[in-house]
Each structure stands twice: as structure tokens, then as C-alpha cells.
């Protein structure tokens, strides 16, 4: 790999403001804001709007769409091509 062309890769805290949840991982993202983590060190923090803790798919609150009804309605409206 070529030297000095890749962004710095280091520890970053991602914080889900909606669910009041944060996790520490490694990323190339940076931020001016910092947070003191559980280990006593200070890391840059990136606020996100949604994570696996607050996303409807992972929390089980996702709505299931009636796809069969949509197909039938489409066929009634535009006719079935045979």
C-alpha cells in the first residue's frame, strides 16, 4: 500500500441520541466533540440519529406491508398480461 494517502483509523464513540446508547469502535470518522468513556480515556464522539438499538427492524416494531394485496390491486388496475 502507498504511504500517507489513507485517513487515520482510530477509536471513536458512536452515540445514538434517540436511545441514549453509545458504543466504542474504530473508524476513520472524526469529530470535534469528545466524551470520557468507561475506561477513563477521552475519545471523539459522533452523534447518530439511529442505530440497532432504536431502529424498528431490530426492535421488532417494524410494520409488515401487505405485498400480496398490492400485487392484486396492480393486476386489477392494469390487467394481467398473458
XYZ file of C-alpha atoms in Angstrom:
82
model
C 0.000 0.000 0.000
C 1.131 3.535 -0.630
C 2.183 5.619 2.330
C 0.335 8.735 3.602
C -2.786 8.506 1.431
C -5.140 6.737 3.842
C -7.160 8.542 6.536
C -6.265 7.910 10.152
C -8.095 4.955 11.681
C -8.692 5.058 15.406
C -11.141 4.600 18.265
C -14.397 6.596 18.047
C -17.557 6.537 20.162
C -20.839 6.477 18.234
C -23.760 7.786 20.299
C -27.425 7.166 19.453
C -29.199 10.178 20.920
C -32.704 8.710 20.483
C -31.978 5.609 22.561
C -29.325 7.077 24.878
C -26.898 4.354 23.773
C -23.215 4.586 22.864
C -20.593 2.129 21.682
C -16.860 2.316 21.135
C -15.412 1.107 17.849
C -12.718 2.011 15.350
C -13.452 4.298 12.423
C -11.991 6.906 10.090
C -14.660 9.419 11.175
C -13.565 12.294 13.350
C -15.324 14.870 15.485
C -14.535 17.994 17.452
C -16.711 16.737 20.335
C -15.189 14.325 22.832
C -16.520 12.066 25.556
C -14.911 10.342 28.504
C -15.514 6.626 28.084
C -15.891 3.924 30.754
C -12.174 3.136 30.650
C -11.317 6.710 31.682
C -9.918 7.757 28.292
C -11.305 10.563 26.141
C -12.460 9.689 22.622
C -14.071 11.657 19.793
C -17.846 11.165 19.730
C -20.075 11.042 16.639
C -23.814 11.506 17.196
C -26.051 9.329 15.013
C -29.803 9.517 14.584
C -30.451 5.781 14.561
C -28.651 2.582 15.498
C -29.549 -1.061 16.021
C -30.962 -0.154 19.441
C -33.544 2.292 18.063
C -34.144 1.003 14.500
C -37.638 -0.502 14.050
C -36.311 -3.565 12.214
C -34.092 -4.603 15.113
C -36.504 -3.618 17.886
C -39.381 -5.644 16.432
C -41.685 -2.680 15.843
C -41.351 -2.739 12.045
C -44.591 -2.803 10.089
C -45.178 -5.625 7.616
C -46.616 -4.389 4.342
C -49.367 -6.257 2.562
C -47.441 -7.069 -0.610
C -49.954 -9.635 -1.850
C -52.743 -7.063 -1.724
C -50.619 -4.599 -3.628
C -49.909 -7.087 -6.390
C -53.589 -7.988 -6.715
C -54.567 -4.326 -6.837
C -51.947 -3.672 -9.521
C -53.228 -6.593 -11.605
C -56.837 -5.391 -11.258
C -55.894 -1.869 -12.222
C -53.644 -2.599 -15.185
C -54.809 -6.070 -16.159
C -52.816 -9.237 -16.164
C -50.665 -9.547 -19.269
C -50.841 -13.077 -20.577
